[in-house]
Amino acid sequence: MSEQTLTIDDHDHHDHGPAKGLLRWVFTTNHKDIGTLYLIFSLTMFFIGGMMAFVIRAELFQPGMQLVDPGFFNQMTTMHGLIMVFGAVMPGFVGLANWQIPLMVGAPDMALPRMNNWSFWILPFAFTMLLSTLFMGGGAPGFGWTFYAPLSTTYAPPSVTFFIFAIHMMGISSIMGAMNIIVTLFNMRAPGMGLMQMPMFAWSWLITAFLLVAVMPVLAAVVTMMLMDIHFATSFFSAAGGGDPVLFQHIFWFFGHPEVYIMILPAFGVVSEILPTFSRKKLFGYHSMVYALIAIALLSFVVWAHHMFTVGMPIGGQLFFMYATMLIAVPTGVKVFNWVATMFKGSLTFETPMLFAIAFVVLFTVGGFSGIMLAIAPVDFQYQDTYFVVAHFHYVLVPGAIFGIVAGVYYWLPKWCGKMYDESLGKMHFWLSFIGLNLTFFPMHFVGLAGMPRRVPDYALQFADFNMMASMGAFLFGTSQLIFVYLVIKAVRSGKEAAQVPWESAEGLEWTLPTPLPYHTFTTPPVIEQK
Amino acid sequence: MEHTSDSYYVPDQSIWPIVGAIAMFLMLGGTGLVLNDLQNAEHASQSSSLIMYSGMIILTIMLFGWFGNVIAESRRGAYSPQVDISFRYGMSWFIFSEVMFFLAFFGVLYYARAFSVPWLGGEGDKGISHMLWPDFEAVWPLLTPPNPELFTPIKEVIDPWHLPLINTILLVTSSFTVTFAHHALRHGDRAKIKIWLAITLIFGLTFLAFQAEEYIEAYQHLDLTLNSGIYGATFFLLTGFHGLHVTIGSIILFILLIRVFKGHFTPDNHFAFEAGSWYWHFVDVVWLLLFVVVYVF
Amino acid sequence: MQRFLHQFCIALAFLIPSSVYAAWELNMPRGVTDTSNTVYDLHMLILWICVGIGVVVFGVMFWSILYHRKSQGAKAAQFHESTTVEVIWTVIPFIILIGMAVPSTTVLIDMYDSSESDIDIQVTGYQWKWQYKYLNEEIDFFSTLTTPKEEIANEQVKNPNYLLEVDNELVVPINKKVRFLFTANDVIHAWWVPELAVKKDAIPGFINESWTRINEVGTYRGQCAELCGKDHGFMPIVVKAVTQEDYDIWVAEQKATALATAAAATQDWTMEDLVAKGETVYQKNCAGCHMVDGSGLPPAFPALNGNEVVLGDIEKHIDIMVNGVPGTAMAAYGKQLSAVDLAAVITYKRNTWDNKTGEVISPADVTAFMSK
Ligand code: HEA
Ligand code: HEA
Ligand code: CUA
Ligand SMILES: [Cu+2]
């Protein structure tokens, strides 16, 4: 944004700080408070979901049944997937959005601050409901995070009712959160900032929010139909009444595929902010980055059935979804190439956010490659529902989504709390995570190709070695996250004072603000003059 | 897209969101308990419905409180034109999300008619499935489902040219009347607003009454129930959720009417009124689509 | 906690011999059908293309990381746009993708052509076993896991086919086009044998088709590949491909056994024999849900020990066994078990654990009920 010059006046004059006491967090309408709440919530859920991954990996450490029974294992898999997706990744990105979007577009707050609070506070209740199913008679849902009917309807434990309502609540929360972001971006940009001058992170969230508003209602619709099949004797997903279990999958994945891009696009945005800063060079190809985001989002609506290549679709459908899915590699490729071009001939330094961002680009691309392999329908017959798929999506989710969030936190933390984190701890966190995660998820490619199905508590002997390796990697990766928690607490409590612009060549409105940040910022919008 | 307003209204702390979250938790949790009690009558307990109702009551209180705040702020003149635009965007995207919700339901109807039912009846790419249901015949409307023991057959479907046609006329007309009310509001003709709005509301309520009559007819005489296979399931899904939206729309209209009587709204500041009428138009459009694909064809 | 510690120690003890389990498998098996070979080649093709792209992209990136670092005195260039390069790197991937799409389409079309088959087999998935019904031969049997509980519980050394072994294998002749009709009885399952490159979902109420033609004699193992509930990990598939002669012999044997089973139903059975047989039937079919000791997993799976139905009216008990409880996991075993097995398991349940009714239900009772 070097064509823009900023005029800001001193904000502190009519600034009133936060209310006192715990209730401040409950009643707050401040985007910074709500952002913090989201991020803390997300971290908590990441740890709860991670503990479940620990249970999974401990059981899979060796062939044979050691720790848990198969029913409980399925509940762990299901809850792990749901909590990571809906509890860790999505709220994590919403947290970043809450903090950053008003700061980056020069808005005083989110457009609808009270609703913002509501979006957040629904979540703890929704997840309380979801987690409470673990203690119900018959156990928690054990039908996978994709909850295919009829395993999730006729054959489900009674707790499925609460699972459904928990999903409803998460959906409502996400829709309201997304609407808020869209409205903020459309209506609250600083005067002079056109859409095509918005920071990349804001763009990525605009597109993500659009996807959310478009597909969360579809998820709500499909769980509503499940509810009706379970409690009101309808037959949407039962052939005996003229319905079809596969219909469930079509609707679910119409939501589900855009959902996976919901989990990655904001990370694209974060990385597009970080790479230029530490390359000391402008983001390469701003316009094509925006068009690529839009293309990915639009394509994501017409590829859903690549998750269903084995359900026996007519061949025309099979081919259509295969071609459409492969096409996504084109805009995604443009993004990857542009990132590399941004680094090319830059002047690079490797602070922790940059390390995470570089690892993101590399490992996400690895995950993208396995995605392309999965997209080839005839070969997907061999991959589908094996650990190859598990490897694919963990590569795009852990070093993708999770690294995206973590990189964003490292990058903006000095601005948020006015304190610097400990760089050497940060580097340690990065390297241990990097090694741990590759050790965990890379071997999964091998066992998957060799034929190990996913969602099994026990496996044949030829898969033993790689599983043990994966489990050890998981323990390494998991425990290294404790460093992150320690590092953040340490930074907030006793970090060095951070400079107003802690990174040498960071650009964007957020860095024009004083450090520490006042409670209210941009109460008078900055004016951006076009050159 | 440029706004020079230098004071965007950021509300102070508010108690209503957390109340709303708690209400939602109680309402949905309670509903879950009630539903599970129905399946397992021995373990039913009194407190289930108590929790559900308390959630509903708290939710109502929350809505009154929250909207009360908004109305007060609006009448106090706290909202700049930019805030007004935020509300407009918000409402439009909310309606868009509702469109997607209904789209999923229409998709189900389409899938059943174009794929699953013909396949089960032996036509199309997966027609071989007919092997499993040798007695099943694929026709639409589907009166006899593949397994008539689990899902009871329908005697007859609703005739589109009686109640549904009347309802169509009612809703379409009401879309006009609400626009008349809006015109009147813009011209400051308060008597006319009241009349047109009241007429709209009456149309909405009549629609609901006819709908109820139709459901009773379906259950008592036609054997058209939720349990009669995919026809009944999609029929009640689409008309039911539409009916729910008409109900919500009517409540909105009712509140608007009260507010008009209280002297709220000015010719150029009446966002709530417009939002209500957008919602009403949306409900109307859904009905038209529904009338065509559910009843007529 | 103590239990946990105990198990943790066992787990540790197992650490050492783990490397002797089996050779490392890194890649997809080539398989034994023409299709599986083409699929393998396609897989390798795409894999190498991706590796190639990766080398180029990451190459440029690491080069920048090495040579454009600030500590090396690199000064940042100013360019940030170039329509030409951007068009180039939009078009090149597109062309590569077309290169991938063409062979994929041919393979897929071939895989979809299940016409002109020599043998048709209907495969039905149940929680948690497979039923194979030879449509031209009147052969019909179930195939369940045989791995002993002790091996699963780590109380016994695991055999090389751990979890991949069944009582009745699917036997097919080589060099014949075998067409499968997949369906399921309860939830969705998926039938998968990697070496045949066949994976298809078995969907309740619908039929999916697929086919294979095996080139080599051998035993090929696979597993259910769609989460189908608790024991999804324990419903393997074993296909035995034999020569046409051996296949004919096998078919003849199957028919003979079928006759013998039918004869057994009319025979007289003693209480001891029934209970003994019933116990095997129970352990194999029922213990998965109702548990070995009949305690079930309430509320999902009722306890049978002291159960009202089991101790109550015989007619009702037979009815539940034959017709199942529609809409629940309790399947209609009339379709799955022979009259002898049904009689045996019913007698067993009524005379084991705390259930001591002393009643004997003979196969004839069951046949009588079924013919009503
Ligand atoms: C953040 C989440 C995320 C992301 C970004 C992606 C990205 C992609 N995914 Fe993935 N996917 C998941 C999350 C994600 N996925 C999850 C969670 C599942 C499992 C769900 C479940 O069953 O539980 C899944 C499953 C899944 C399947 C189903 C597998 C199966 O069950 O059989 C398929 C099949 O096509 C697929 C494909 C793809 C493709 C083509 C992309 C593409 O977007 C990737 C594009 C990127 C690249 C290709 C790399 C960069 C490009 C270049 C360098 C250009 C040049 C490249 C070429 C010309 C090849 N994914
Ligand atoms: C963003 C999403 C996300 C993330 C971050 C992860 C993270 C991890 N996942 Fe997850 N996973 C999914 C999404 C995700 N997963 C999904 C969608 C599925 C599919 C579910 C399904 O099949 O339905 C899945 C399934 C899945 C499986 C397959 C299960 C099966 O098929 O049976 C496995 C197996 O190894 C696994 C492992 C892991 C591991 C080891 C991590 C690690 O990265 C986790 C790291 C661990 C921690 C971060 C915990 C830290 C905790 C401590 C250090 C303890 C300290 C304790 C206290 C402080 C109290 N995951
Ligand atoms: Cu059957 Cu999984
Ligand atoms: Cu997808």
CSV table of C-alpha atoms in Angstrom, one decimal, chain C residues 23-147:
chain,number,residue,atom,x,y,z
C,23,ALA,CA,8.7,-55.5,5.7
C,24,TRP,CA,8.0,-51.8,5.1
C,25,GLU,CA,5.4,-51.0,2.5
C,26,LEU,CA,5.8,-47.6,1.1
C,27,ASN,CA,3.6,-47.6,-2.0
C,28,MET,CA,0.4,-48.7,-3.5
C,29,PRO,CA,0.5,-52.3,-4.5
C,30,ARG,CA,0.6,-53.0,-8.2
C,31,GLY,CA,-2.1,-55.5,-7.9
C,32,VAL,CA,-3.2,-58.4,-10.0
C,33,THR,CA,-5.6,-57.1,-12.5
C,34,ASP,CA,-5.2,-55.0,-15.6
C,35,THR,CA,-7.1,-52.2,-14.0
C,36,SER,CA,-5.0,-52.2,-10.9
C,37,ASN,CA,-1.9,-52.0,-13.0
C,38,THR,CA,-3.2,-49.1,-15.0
C,39,VAL,CA,-4.3,-47.4,-11.8
C,40,TYR,CA,-0.9,-47.9,-10.4
C,41,ASP,CA,0.8,-46.4,-13.4
C,42,LEU,CA,-1.6,-43.4,-13.3
C,43,HIS,CA,-0.8,-43.0,-9.7
C,44,MET,CA,2.9,-43.0,-10.3
C,45,LEU,CA,2.5,-40.6,-13.2
C,46,ILE,CA,0.7,-38.0,-11.2
C,47,LEU,CA,3.0,-38.5,-8.3
C,48,TRP,CA,6.1,-37.8,-10.5
C,49,ILE,CA,4.4,-34.8,-12.1
C,50,CYS,CA,3.8,-33.4,-8.6
C,51,VAL,CA,7.3,-34.1,-7.5
C,52,GLY,CA,8.6,-32.4,-10.6
C,53,ILE,CA,6.5,-29.3,-10.0
C,54,GLY,CA,7.6,-29.4,-6.4
C,55,VAL,CA,11.3,-29.5,-7.3
C,56,VAL,CA,10.9,-26.4,-9.5
C,57,VAL,CA,8.8,-24.4,-7.1
C,58,PHE,CA,10.7,-25.3,-4.0
C,59,GLY,CA,13.9,-25.0,-5.9
C,60,VAL,CA,13.3,-21.3,-6.7
C,61,MET,CA,12.1,-20.7,-3.2
C,62,PHE,CA,15.1,-22.3,-1.5
C,63,TRP,CA,17.4,-20.5,-3.8
C,64,SER,CA,15.8,-17.2,-2.7
C,65,ILE,CA,16.1,-18.3,0.9
C,66,LEU,CA,19.8,-19.0,0.4
C,67,TYR,CA,20.9,-16.2,-1.7
C,68,HIS,CA,18.4,-13.4,-1.1
C,69,ARG,CA,18.8,-13.1,2.6
C,70,LYS,CA,19.4,-9.8,4.3
C,71,SER,CA,22.3,-11.2,6.2
C,72,GLN,CA,24.0,-11.9,2.9
C,73,GLY,CA,23.5,-8.2,2.1
C,74,ALA,CA,20.7,-8.8,-0.4
C,75,LYS,CA,18.8,-5.6,-1.4
C,76,ALA,CA,15.1,-6.1,-2.2
C,77,ALA,CA,14.1,-5.6,-5.8
C,78,GLN,CA,11.1,-3.4,-6.6
C,79,PHE,CA,9.1,-5.4,-9.1
C,80,HIS,CA,5.7,-6.6,-7.9
C,81,GLU,CA,3.7,-7.4,-11.0
C,82,SER,CA,4.1,-8.9,-14.4
C,83,THR,CA,1.1,-9.9,-16.4
C,84,THR,CA,3.2,-12.1,-18.7
C,85,VAL,CA,4.6,-14.4,-16.1
C,86,GLU,CA,1.3,-14.5,-14.3
C,87,VAL,CA,-0.4,-15.7,-17.5
C,88,ILE,CA,2.4,-18.2,-18.1
C,89,TRP,CA,2.0,-19.8,-14.7
C,90,THR,CA,-1.7,-19.9,-15.1
C,91,VAL,CA,-1.5,-21.6,-18.5
C,92,ILE,CA,1.2,-24.1,-17.8
C,93,PRO,CA,-0.5,-25.8,-14.8
C,94,PHE,CA,-3.7,-25.9,-16.9
C,95,ILE,CA,-1.9,-27.8,-19.7
C,96,ILE,CA,-0.4,-30.2,-17.2
C,97,LEU,CA,-3.8,-30.8,-15.8
C,98,ILE,CA,-5.2,-31.6,-19.2
C,99,GLY,CA,-2.3,-34.1,-19.5
C,100,MET,CA,-3.5,-35.7,-16.4
C,101,ALA,CA,-7.2,-35.7,-17.2
C,102,VAL,CA,-6.9,-37.5,-20.5
C,103,PRO,CA,-5.5,-40.9,-19.2
C,104,SER,CA,-7.7,-40.6,-16.1
C,105,THR,CA,-10.8,-40.4,-18.2
C,106,THR,CA,-10.0,-43.5,-20.2
C,107,VAL,CA,-9.3,-45.5,-17.1
C,108,LEU,CA,-12.5,-44.4,-15.5
C,109,ILE,CA,-14.6,-45.2,-18.5
C,110,ASP,CA,-13.1,-48.7,-18.6
C,111,MET,CA,-13.8,-49.2,-14.9
C,112,TYR,CA,-17.4,-48.3,-15.3
C,113,ASP,CA,-18.1,-50.9,-17.9
C,114,SER,CA,-19.4,-53.9,-16.0
C,115,SER,CA,-21.2,-55.4,-19.0
C,116,GLU,CA,-20.6,-58.9,-20.3
C,117,SER,CA,-19.7,-60.5,-17.0
C,118,ASP,CA,-19.1,-64.2,-16.5
C,119,ILE,CA,-20.0,-64.4,-12.9
C,120,ASP,CA,-22.3,-62.1,-10.8
C,121,ILE,CA,-21.9,-61.8,-7.1
C,122,GLN,CA,-24.1,-59.8,-4.8
C,123,VAL,CA,-22.1,-58.5,-1.9
C,124,THR,CA,-24.1,-57.2,1.1
C,125,GLY,CA,-22.5,-55.4,4.0
C,126,TYR,CA,-23.8,-56.0,7.5
C,127,GLN,CA,-22.6,-54.6,10.8
C,128,TRP,CA,-19.9,-56.2,10.7
C,129,LYS,CA,-19.6,-58.9,8.2
C,130,TRP,CA,-20.0,-59.5,4.5
C,131,GLN,CA,-22.5,-61.7,2.7
C,132,TYR,CA,-21.7,-63.1,-0.7
C,133,LYS,CA,-24.4,-64.4,-2.9
C,134,TYR,CA,-23.5,-66.0,-6.2
C,135,LEU,CA,-26.4,-65.0,-8.4
C,136,ASN,CA,-26.0,-67.8,-11.0
C,137,GLU,CA,-25.1,-70.6,-8.5
C,138,GLU,CA,-27.4,-70.5,-5.5
C,139,ILE,CA,-24.4,-70.1,-3.3
C,140,ASP,CA,-24.9,-67.8,-0.4
C,141,PHE,CA,-22.7,-67.4,2.7
C,142,PHE,CA,-21.4,-64.9,5.3
C,143,SER,CA,-17.8,-64.0,5.8
C,144,THR,CA,-16.6,-62.9,9.3
C,145,LEU,CA,-13.4,-62.1,11.0
C,146,THR,CA,-11.6,-65.0,12.6
C,147,THR,CA,-8.8,-63.3,14.4
